[in-house]
């Protein structure tokens, strides 16, 4: 539900119809990346603040400065805010806009992956390390070499390899990397460098991580998202093409790559038989929420599958003040995910 259509919304009524309520209400949180580490649920969200930046199509109003980790003993337990775990001022390469993070666990260490604009205004992705899932996290002094754009999601495969999925168009700058280097010549515009509607859509990226999870082990590769005939989705196919918010999970041996369609506000998914794709578009996981953005993660907790997502219902529709929520998802016999409506009719 984009911001221009919220004027008529009665938020008290809407919140009664919501399939779930914000996990925490004392701060605004968004872009939840959820994991079970050592039997407990940890959510790595963006920490939304009102920094007074005007709304624009580059997302300048998302001017976040730090990260908190939310933890839950069980899916129905109280969500605990563990406080500031990493701040922009402690990361030498970061200038501003700490956007959607993710985390991973390996050999007793915890890794927080996060995108932010560096001092040259270009989004990069960094890593910070801790002995605890709730931090505090110690950042690497530099961003990951060869990283660009936003929304890292790090997936641990069953064979022990870790892969980072990332990318986002418009404010996420993916369109400025079409030639392989950052296009600094053209004006900073969310749509100036996009393909034409009848050309293939821009694609997200994946890279295997090094054993220490601090760098890419390979040059990032594009991930193909194709339709039922094997054709790449087109840039004008706004209801289905990738925009941002990559996530990977595996269900019954199949790789599920899910993402947001951005300006059409869906969380969709595509499936494949290996971590690099191609992935075939399958359908929608979540219909539009209140607020412009939609961003999610999918996590198995005690044998059930959950969608962690956000909406702007608590802030009564303010796009950059969002709240993390969780709802169960189910699969049909063929492995298709049943679409969730975030508010009951
Ligand atoms: O939170 C800032 C940006 O908004 C994220 O990086 C996007 O995925 C969108 O949710």
mmCIF file of C-alpha atoms and ligand atoms in Angstrom:
data_model
loop_
_atom_site.group_PDB
_atom_site.id
_atom_site.type_symbol
_atom_site.label_atom_id
_atom_site.label_comp_id
_atom_site.label_asym_id
_atom_site.label_seq_id
_atom_site.Cartn_x
_atom_site.Cartn_y
_atom_site.Cartn_z
ATOM 1 C CA UNK A 1 0.000 0.000 0.000
ATOM 2 C CA UNK A 2 1.962 3.008 -1.208
ATOM 3 C CA UNK A 3 2.029 6.232 0.806
ATOM 4 C CA UNK A 4 -0.225 8.142 -1.612
ATOM 5 C CA UNK A 5 -3.138 5.798 -0.900
ATOM 6 C CA UNK A 6 -3.111 5.860 2.901
ATOM 7 C CA UNK A 7 -5.044 9.105 3.537
ATOM 8 C CA UNK A 8 -8.351 7.289 3.895
ATOM 9 C CA UNK A 9 -7.034 4.520 6.179
ATOM 10 C CA UNK A 10 -8.484 4.132 9.668
ATOM 11 C CA UNK A 11 -5.412 2.710 11.391
ATOM 12 C CA UNK A 12 -7.297 1.513 14.473
ATOM 13 C CA UNK A 13 -9.499 -0.618 12.223
ATOM 14 C CA UNK A 14 -6.557 -1.742 10.115
ATOM 15 C CA UNK A 15 -4.580 -2.845 13.135
ATOM 16 C CA UNK A 16 -7.528 -4.960 14.292
ATOM 17 C CA UNK A 17 -7.457 -6.692 10.892
ATOM 18 C CA UNK A 18 -3.693 -7.172 10.850
ATOM 19 C CA UNK A 19 -2.599 -10.812 10.926
ATOM 20 C CA UNK A 20 0.151 -9.864 13.383
ATOM 21 C CA UNK A 21 1.271 -6.996 15.596
ATOM 22 C CA UNK A 22 4.667 -5.246 15.862
ATOM 23 C CA UNK A 23 7.178 -7.351 17.795
ATOM 24 C CA UNK A 24 8.507 -4.230 19.527
ATOM 25 C CA UNK A 25 6.835 -0.841 19.832
ATOM 26 C CA UNK A 26 9.365 1.330 21.681
ATOM 27 C CA UNK A 27 11.538 1.763 18.576
ATOM 28 C CA UNK A 28 10.848 1.441 14.862
ATOM 29 C CA UNK A 29 12.391 -1.598 13.183
ATOM 30 C CA UNK A 30 12.362 -2.852 9.581
ATOM 31 C CA UNK A 31 13.912 -5.277 7.085
ATOM 32 C CA UNK A 32 14.006 -8.215 9.547
ATOM 33 C CA UNK A 33 16.535 -10.971 8.923
ATOM 34 C CA UNK A 34 15.649 -13.802 11.285
ATOM 35 C CA UNK A 35 17.767 -16.799 12.273
ATOM 36 C CA UNK A 36 17.694 -19.534 14.878
ATOM 37 C CA UNK A 37 21.087 -19.704 16.585
ATOM 38 C CA UNK A 38 21.560 -22.223 19.407
ATOM 39 C CA UNK A 39 17.809 -22.797 19.668
ATOM 40 C CA UNK A 40 16.863 -19.131 20.094
ATOM 41 C CA UNK A 41 15.407 -16.677 17.559
ATOM 42 C CA UNK A 42 17.484 -13.633 16.650
ATOM 43 C CA UNK A 43 16.190 -10.868 14.397
ATOM 44 C CA UNK A 44 18.609 -8.470 12.709
ATOM 45 C CA UNK A 45 16.534 -5.484 11.563
ATOM 46 C CA UNK A 46 17.167 -1.963 10.340
ATOM 47 C CA UNK A 47 16.572 0.602 13.100
ATOM 48 C CA UNK A 48 14.296 3.253 11.608
ATOM 49 C CA UNK A 49 14.555 6.837 12.833
ATOM 50 C CA UNK A 50 13.122 10.139 11.738
ATOM 51 C CA UNK A 51 16.235 12.079 10.748
ATOM 52 C CA UNK A 52 14.187 14.850 9.136
ATOM 53 C CA UNK A 53 15.132 13.939 5.541
ATOM 54 C CA UNK A 54 12.424 14.591 2.917
ATOM 55 C CA UNK A 55 10.823 11.628 1.106
ATOM 56 C CA UNK A 56 12.351 10.936 -2.319
ATOM 57 C CA UNK A 57 12.633 8.018 -4.745
ATOM 58 C CA UNK A 58 16.268 7.448 -3.753
ATOM 59 C CA UNK A 59 15.239 6.621 -0.177
ATOM 60 C CA UNK A 60 17.101 9.569 1.396
ATOM 61 C CA UNK A 61 14.511 9.502 4.199
ATOM 62 C CA UNK A 62 15.914 6.112 5.256
ATOM 63 C CA UNK A 63 18.750 7.761 7.195
ATOM 64 C CA UNK A 64 19.414 5.037 9.753
ATOM 65 C CA UNK A 65 22.496 5.221 11.982
ATOM 66 C CA UNK A 66 22.756 2.011 13.968
ATOM 67 C CA UNK A 67 21.602 -1.559 14.491
ATOM 68 C CA UNK A 68 19.822 -3.345 17.331
ATOM 69 C CA UNK A 69 19.337 -7.113 17.668
ATOM 70 C CA UNK A 70 15.932 -8.433 18.758
ATOM 71 C CA UNK A 71 15.802 -11.858 20.407
ATOM 72 C CA UNK A 72 12.980 -14.248 21.300
ATOM 73 C CA UNK A 73 13.157 -17.471 23.296
ATOM 74 C CA UNK A 74 10.289 -18.952 21.271
ATOM 75 C CA UNK A 75 8.078 -17.689 18.470
ATOM 76 C CA UNK A 76 5.360 -16.581 20.918
ATOM 77 C CA UNK A 77 7.716 -15.172 23.552
ATOM 78 C CA UNK A 78 8.264 -11.500 24.274
ATOM 79 C CA UNK A 79 10.679 -9.869 21.825
ATOM 80 C CA UNK A 80 13.679 -8.398 23.622
ATOM 81 C CA UNK A 81 15.609 -5.410 22.279
ATOM 82 C CA UNK A 82 19.286 -5.951 23.118
ATOM 83 C CA UNK A 83 20.221 -2.323 22.501
ATOM 84 C CA UNK A 84 22.659 -0.717 20.073
ATOM 85 C CA UNK A 85 24.982 -3.354 18.701
ATOM 86 C CA UNK A 86 26.799 -1.367 15.997
ATOM 87 C CA UNK A 87 26.791 2.380 15.242
ATOM 88 C CA UNK A 88 27.807 4.170 12.036
ATOM 89 C CA UNK A 89 30.301 6.318 13.922
ATOM 90 C CA UNK A 90 32.283 3.161 14.767
ATOM 91 C CA UNK A 91 32.656 2.045 11.137
ATOM 92 C CA UNK A 92 35.481 3.965 9.429
ATOM 93 C CA UNK A 93 34.231 3.489 5.851
ATOM 94 C CA UNK A 94 30.571 4.399 6.558
ATOM 95 C CA UNK A 95 29.145 7.824 5.857
ATOM 96 C CA UNK A 96 25.388 7.292 6.211
ATOM 97 C CA UNK A 97 22.258 5.195 5.665
ATOM 98 C CA UNK A 98 22.745 1.874 7.429
ATOM 99 C CA UNK A 99 20.147 -0.152 5.547
ATOM 100 C CA UNK A 100 18.890 -3.735 5.705
ATOM 101 C CA UNK A 101 21.367 -6.102 7.454
ATOM 102 C CA UNK A 102 21.701 -9.848 7.848
ATOM 103 C CA UNK A 103 23.725 -12.141 10.097
ATOM 104 C CA UNK A 104 25.414 -15.540 10.011
ATOM 105 C CA UNK A 105 26.935 -17.925 12.529
ATOM 106 C CA UNK A 106 30.085 -19.955 11.911
ATOM 107 C CA UNK A 107 32.501 -21.735 14.271
ATOM 108 C CA UNK A 108 31.305 -19.879 17.371
ATOM 109 C CA UNK A 109 31.482 -16.421 15.795
ATOM 110 C CA UNK A 110 28.617 -14.216 14.641
ATOM 111 C CA UNK A 111 28.797 -11.989 11.586
ATOM 112 C CA UNK A 112 26.663 -8.923 10.914
ATOM 113 C CA UNK A 113 26.521 -7.945 7.232
ATOM 114 C CA UNK A 114 25.257 -4.460 6.445
ATOM 115 C CA UNK A 115 24.999 -2.028 3.539
ATOM 116 C CA UNK A 116 25.736 1.675 3.920
ATOM 117 C CA UNK A 117 26.832 4.610 1.834
ATOM 118 C CA UNK A 118 30.585 5.162 1.969
ATOM 119 C CA UNK A 119 32.108 8.642 2.028
ATOM 120 C CA UNK A 120 31.948 8.818 -1.782
ATOM 121 C CA UNK A 121 28.152 8.292 -1.724
ATOM 122 C CA UNK A 122 28.371 4.734 -3.112
ATOM 123 C CA UNK A 123 26.611 1.890 -1.305
ATOM 124 C CA UNK A 124 28.967 -0.900 -0.165
ATOM 125 C CA UNK A 125 28.477 -3.901 2.102
ATOM 126 C CA UNK A 126 30.447 -4.368 5.306
ATOM 127 C CA UNK A 127 30.953 -7.075 7.932
ATOM 128 C CA UNK A 128 31.233 -6.844 11.715
ATOM 129 C CA UNK A 129 32.108 -9.746 14.007
ATOM 130 C CA UNK A 130 31.148 -10.770 17.544
ATOM 131 C CA UNK A 131 31.420 -13.717 19.930
ATOM 132 C CA UNK A 132 27.737 -13.259 20.738
ATOM 133 C CA UNK A 133 24.630 -13.255 18.501
ATOM 134 C CA UNK A 134 23.530 -9.981 20.116
ATOM 135 C CA UNK A 135 26.897 -8.272 19.675
ATOM 136 C CA UNK A 136 28.432 -5.812 20.203
ATOM 137 C CA UNK A 137 29.897 -6.297 16.735
ATOM 138 C CA UNK A 138 33.393 -5.139 15.786
ATOM 139 C CA UNK A 139 33.443 -3.836 12.215
ATOM 140 C CA UNK A 140 36.092 -4.593 9.637
ATOM 141 C CA UNK A 141 37.849 -1.316 8.780
ATOM 142 C CA UNK A 142 36.949 -1.582 5.077
ATOM 143 C CA UNK A 143 33.865 -2.737 3.192
ATOM 144 C CA UNK A 144 33.943 -6.157 1.498
ATOM 145 C CA UNK A 145 36.178 -5.863 -1.571
ATOM 146 C CA UNK A 146 34.094 -5.827 -4.761
ATOM 147 C CA UNK A 147 30.823 -5.238 -2.870
ATOM 148 C CA UNK A 148 28.177 -2.830 -4.114
ATOM 149 C CA UNK A 149 24.478 -1.981 -3.761
ATOM 150 C CA UNK A 150 22.325 -3.041 -0.797
ATOM 151 C CA UNK A 151 20.363 -5.672 1.127
ATOM 152 C CA UNK A 152 22.835 -8.493 1.827
ATOM 153 C CA UNK A 153 21.335 -11.859 2.764
ATOM 154 C CA UNK A 154 23.795 -14.589 3.733
ATOM 155 C CA UNK A 155 22.633 -18.164 3.279
ATOM 156 C CA UNK A 156 24.369 -21.173 4.828
ATOM 157 C CA UNK A 157 23.929 -24.180 2.587
ATOM 158 C CA UNK A 158 23.809 -27.738 3.906
ATOM 159 C CA UNK A 159 27.313 -28.428 2.528
ATOM 160 C CA UNK A 160 28.809 -25.701 4.749
ATOM 161 C CA UNK A 161 29.202 -23.068 2.002
ATOM 162 C CA UNK A 162 27.918 -19.552 2.647
ATOM 163 C CA UNK A 163 26.561 -17.322 -0.128
ATOM 164 C CA UNK A 164 25.707 -13.636 -0.065
ATOM 165 C CA UNK A 165 22.713 -12.508 -2.130
ATOM 166 C CA UNK A 166 22.377 -8.764 -2.627
ATOM 167 C CA UNK A 167 21.224 -5.852 -4.765
ATOM 168 C CA UNK A 168 18.529 -3.237 -5.045
ATOM 169 C CA UNK A 169 17.452 -0.864 -7.806
ATOM 170 C CA UNK A 170 16.525 2.862 -7.559
ATOM 171 C CA UNK A 171 18.026 4.112 -4.241
ATOM 172 C CA UNK A 172 19.965 0.838 -3.979
ATOM 173 C CA UNK A 173 22.053 1.949 -6.978
ATOM 174 C CA UNK A 174 22.145 -1.417 -8.818
ATOM 175 C CA UNK A 175 21.275 0.318 -12.103
ATOM 176 C CA UNK A 176 24.442 2.398 -11.852
ATOM 177 C CA UNK A 177 26.616 -0.744 -12.024
ATOM 178 C CA UNK A 178 25.365 -1.953 -15.424
ATOM 179 C CA UNK A 179 28.804 -1.675 -17.031
ATOM 180 C CA UNK A 180 30.596 -3.324 -14.104
ATOM 181 C CA UNK A 181 31.839 -0.060 -12.625
ATOM 182 C CA UNK A 182 29.876 2.649 -10.829
ATOM 183 C CA UNK A 183 28.422 5.211 -13.215
ATOM 184 C CA UNK A 184 29.328 8.463 -11.490
ATOM 185 C CA UNK A 185 28.823 10.596 -14.601
ATOM 186 C CA UNK A 186 25.066 10.637 -14.891
ATOM 187 C CA UNK A 187 22.811 12.486 -12.449
ATOM 188 C CA UNK A 188 21.767 10.622 -9.324
ATOM 189 C CA UNK A 189 18.303 9.533 -10.399
ATOM 190 C CA UNK A 190 16.393 6.453 -9.257
ATOM 191 C CA UNK A 191 15.329 5.524 -12.776
ATOM 192 C CA UNK A 192 17.864 7.133 -15.179
ATOM 193 C CA UNK A 193 20.000 4.055 -15.748
ATOM 194 C CA UNK A 194 17.272 1.388 -15.825
ATOM 195 C CA UNK A 195 16.674 -0.902 -18.814
ATOM 196 C CA UNK A 196 13.706 -0.136 -21.055
ATOM 197 C CA UNK A 197 10.437 -1.893 -20.231
ATOM 198 C CA UNK A 198 10.893 -4.491 -22.992
ATOM 199 C CA UNK A 199 14.475 -5.304 -21.986
ATOM 200 C CA UNK A 200 15.406 -7.905 -19.341
ATOM 201 C CA UNK A 201 15.102 -6.581 -15.800
ATOM 202 C CA UNK A 202 18.201 -5.893 -13.723
ATOM 203 C CA UNK A 203 19.227 -8.942 -11.743
ATOM 204 C CA UNK A 204 20.319 -9.460 -8.153
ATOM 205 C CA UNK A 205 23.761 -10.899 -7.406
ATOM 206 C CA UNK A 206 25.241 -13.822 -5.494
ATOM 207 C CA UNK A 207 28.789 -14.513 -4.341
ATOM 208 C CA UNK A 208 30.220 -17.396 -2.347
ATOM 209 C CA UNK A 209 31.926 -16.145 0.832
ATOM 210 C CA UNK A 210 35.480 -16.925 1.910
ATOM 211 C CA UNK A 211 35.918 -19.413 4.781
ATOM 212 C CA UNK A 212 36.297 -16.556 7.289
ATOM 213 C CA UNK A 213 33.104 -14.905 5.919
ATOM 214 C CA UNK A 214 34.903 -11.561 5.631
ATOM 215 C CA UNK A 215 35.241 -11.336 1.837
ATOM 216 C CA UNK A 216 33.782 -12.619 -1.425
ATOM 217 C CA UNK A 217 35.489 -15.827 -2.572
ATOM 218 C CA UNK A 218 34.518 -15.046 -6.170
ATOM 219 C CA UNK A 219 33.340 -12.205 -8.385
ATOM 220 C CA UNK A 220 29.604 -11.717 -7.778
ATOM 221 C CA UNK A 221 27.424 -13.361 -10.417
ATOM 222 C CA UNK A 222 24.007 -12.254 -11.639
ATOM 223 C CA UNK A 223 21.046 -14.416 -10.636
ATOM 224 C CA UNK A 224 18.637 -15.143 -13.450
ATOM 225 C CA UNK A 225 14.925 -14.968 -12.613
ATOM 226 C CA UNK A 226 12.912 -16.505 -15.425
ATOM 227 C CA UNK A 227 9.261 -17.117 -16.247
ATOM 228 C CA UNK A 228 7.622 -20.510 -16.809
ATOM 229 C CA UNK A 229 9.055 -20.572 -20.376
ATOM 230 C CA UNK A 230 12.600 -19.938 -19.212
ATOM 231 C CA UNK A 231 12.637 -16.301 -20.386
ATOM 232 C CA UNK A 232 14.177 -13.605 -18.191
ATOM 233 C CA UNK A 233 11.584 -11.379 -16.538
ATOM 234 C CA UNK A 234 11.394 -7.983 -18.246
ATOM 235 C CA UNK A 235 12.096 -4.595 -16.684
ATOM 236 C CA UNK A 236 8.492 -3.529 -17.357
ATOM 237 C CA UNK A 237 7.121 -6.570 -15.519
ATOM 238 C CA UNK A 238 6.901 -4.550 -12.302
ATOM 239 C CA UNK A 239 4.623 -7.068 -10.591
ATOM 240 C CA UNK A 240 7.249 -9.808 -10.812
ATOM 241 C CA UNK A 241 10.729 -8.437 -11.460
ATOM 242 C CA UNK A 242 13.383 -8.088 -8.751
ATOM 243 C CA UNK A 243 13.637 -4.722 -6.966
ATOM 244 C CA UNK A 244 15.384 -5.356 -3.586
ATOM 245 C CA UNK A 245 15.239 -7.435 -0.361
ATOM 246 C CA UNK A 246 16.861 -10.688 -1.501
ATOM 247 C CA UNK A 247 16.454 -13.746 0.721
ATOM 248 C CA UNK A 248 17.316 -17.413 0.263
ATOM 249 C CA UNK A 249 15.960 -20.429 2.058
ATOM 250 C CA UNK A 250 15.850 -24.098 1.272
ATOM 251 C CA UNK A 251 12.716 -26.221 1.611
ATOM 252 C CA UNK A 252 12.654 -29.948 0.827
ATOM 253 C CA UNK A 253 15.909 -29.643 -1.141
ATOM 254 C CA UNK A 254 14.702 -26.763 -3.358
ATOM 255 C CA UNK A 255 16.285 -23.289 -3.253
ATOM 256 C CA UNK A 256 13.705 -20.525 -2.743
ATOM 257 C CA UNK A 257 14.930 -17.084 -3.771
ATOM 258 C CA UNK A 258 12.511 -14.422 -2.509
ATOM 259 C CA UNK A 259 12.509 -10.648 -2.969
ATOM 260 C CA UNK A 260 10.474 -7.451 -3.067
ATOM 261 C CA UNK A 261 9.023 -6.003 -6.258
ATOM 262 C CA UNK A 262 9.473 -2.510 -4.784
ATOM 263 C CA UNK A 263 7.140 -0.112 -6.559
ATOM 264 C CA UNK A 264 4.401 -2.779 -6.792
ATOM 265 C CA UNK A 265 4.946 -3.773 -3.146
ATOM 266 C CA UNK A 266 4.875 -7.591 -3.378
ATOM 267 C CA UNK A 267 7.128 -10.162 -1.757
ATOM 268 C CA UNK A 268 7.589 -12.804 -4.459
ATOM 269 C CA UNK A 269 9.662 -15.928 -4.924
ATOM 270 C CA UNK A 270 11.317 -18.050 -7.552
ATOM 271 C CA UNK A 271 12.772 -21.543 -7.171
ATOM 272 C CA UNK A 272 15.821 -23.406 -8.449
ATOM 273 C CA UNK A 273 17.935 -26.481 -7.866
ATOM 274 C CA UNK A 274 21.209 -24.819 -6.864
ATOM 275 C CA UNK A 275 22.301 -21.633 -5.035
ATOM 276 C CA UNK A 276 23.222 -19.776 -8.256
ATOM 277 C CA UNK A 277 19.941 -20.324 -10.092
ATOM 278 C CA UNK A 278 18.404 -19.807 -12.559
ATOM 279 C CA UNK A 279 15.275 -19.395 -10.468
ATOM 280 C CA UNK A 280 11.818 -19.789 -11.956
ATOM 281 C CA UNK A 281 9.184 -17.311 -10.815
ATOM 282 C CA UNK A 282 6.510 -19.019 -8.725
ATOM 283 C CA UNK A 283 4.257 -16.405 -7.146
ATOM 284 C CA UNK A 284 3.611 -14.045 -4.249
ATOM 285 C CA UNK A 285 4.378 -14.688 -0.611
ATOM 286 C CA UNK A 286 2.987 -11.436 0.809
ATOM 287 C CA UNK A 287 0.520 -8.933 -0.587
ATOM 288 C CA UNK A 288 1.237 -5.191 -0.070
ATOM 289 C CA UNK A 289 1.610 -3.863 3.460
ATOM 290 C CA UNK A 290 0.995 -0.324 4.684
ATOM 291 C CA UNK A 291 4.072 1.712 3.774
ATOM 292 C CA UNK A 292 6.044 1.921 0.520
ATOM 293 C CA UNK A 293 8.641 -0.753 1.216
ATOM 294 C CA UNK A 294 8.198 -4.461 1.811
ATOM 295 C CA UNK A 295 11.083 -6.569 3.079
ATOM 296 C CA UNK A 296 11.170 -9.973 4.709
ATOM 297 C CA UNK A 297 13.037 -13.075 5.748
ATOM 298 C CA UNK A 298 11.897 -16.682 5.992
ATOM 299 C CA UNK A 299 13.016 -18.864 8.867
ATOM 300 C CA UNK A 300 12.159 -22.323 10.172
ATOM 301 C CA UNK A 301 11.424 -22.437 13.885
ATOM 302 C CA UNK A 302 10.667 -25.769 15.526
ATOM 303 C CA UNK A 303 9.376 -27.354 12.318
ATOM 304 C CA UNK A 304 7.152 -24.465 11.219
ATOM 305 C CA UNK A 305 8.030 -21.769 8.709
ATOM 306 C CA UNK A 306 7.672 -18.078 9.439
ATOM 307 C CA UNK A 307 7.715 -14.894 7.409
ATOM 308 C CA UNK A 308 9.322 -11.989 9.231
ATOM 309 C CA UNK A 309 8.233 -8.756 7.543
ATOM 310 C CA UNK A 310 7.423 -5.145 8.328
ATOM 311 C CA UNK A 311 4.737 -2.547 7.842
ATOM 312 C CA UNK A 312 4.133 1.092 8.764
ATOM 313 C CA UNK A 313 0.904 0.568 10.702
ATOM 314 C CA UNK A 314 2.327 1.637 14.084
ATOM 315 C CA UNK A 315 3.528 4.973 12.638
ATOM 316 C CA UNK A 316 0.178 5.355 10.859
ATOM 317 C CA UNK A 317 1.666 5.021 7.418
ATOM 318 C CA UNK A 318 4.982 6.898 7.701
ATOM 319 C CA UNK A 319 7.097 5.174 5.046
ATOM 320 C CA UNK A 320 10.413 5.284 6.887
ATOM 321 C CA UNK A 321 9.043 4.362 10.335
ATOM 322 C CA UNK A 322 8.298 0.674 10.134
ATOM 323 C CA UNK A 323 7.716 -2.201 12.558
ATOM 324 C CA UNK A 324 8.831 -5.794 12.356
ATOM 325 C CA UNK A 325 6.169 -8.501 12.494
ATOM 326 C CA UNK A 326 6.010 -12.267 12.080
ATOM 327 C CA UNK A 327 3.406 -14.638 10.609
ATOM 328 C CA UNK A 328 3.449 -18.332 9.793
ATOM 329 C CA UNK A 329 3.624 -19.392 6.140
ATOM 330 C CA UNK A 330 2.509 -22.705 4.709
ATOM 331 C CA UNK A 331 3.351 -24.709 1.596
ATOM 332 C CA UNK A 332 1.027 -26.772 -0.528
ATOM 333 C CA UNK A 333 1.812 -30.348 -1.601
ATOM 334 C CA UNK A 334 3.807 -29.117 -4.623
ATOM 335 C CA UNK A 335 5.930 -26.854 -2.443
ATOM 336 C CA UNK A 336 4.167 -23.633 -3.472
ATOM 337 C CA UNK A 337 3.942 -21.024 -0.750
ATOM 338 C CA UNK A 338 0.385 -19.955 0.093
ATOM 339 C CA UNK A 339 0.112 -16.158 -0.323
ATOM 340 C CA UNK A 340 -0.434 -14.177 2.880
ATOM 341 C CA UNK A 341 -2.738 -11.169 3.106
ATOM 342 C CA UNK A 342 -1.297 -8.945 5.850
ATOM 343 C CA UNK A 343 -4.768 -7.662 6.821
ATOM 344 C CA UNK A 344 -7.905 -9.826 6.959
ATOM 345 C CA UNK A 345 -10.872 -8.745 4.775
HETATM 346 O O1 LIG B 1 15.444 0.074 4.991
HETATM 347 C C1 LIG B 1 15.997 0.730 3.874
HETATM 348 C C2 LIG B 1 15.631 0.037 2.620
HETATM 349 O O2 LIG B 1 14.209 -0.013 2.488
HETATM 350 C C3 LIG B 1 16.039 -1.408 2.539
HETATM 351 O O3 LIG B 1 17.388 -1.603 2.298
HETATM 352 C C4 LIG B 1 15.133 -1.868 1.479
HETATM 353 O O4 LIG B 1 15.057 -3.239 1.317
HETATM 354 C C5 LIG B 1 13.835 -1.241 1.906
HETATM 355 O O5 LIG B 1 13.171 -2.000 2.875
#
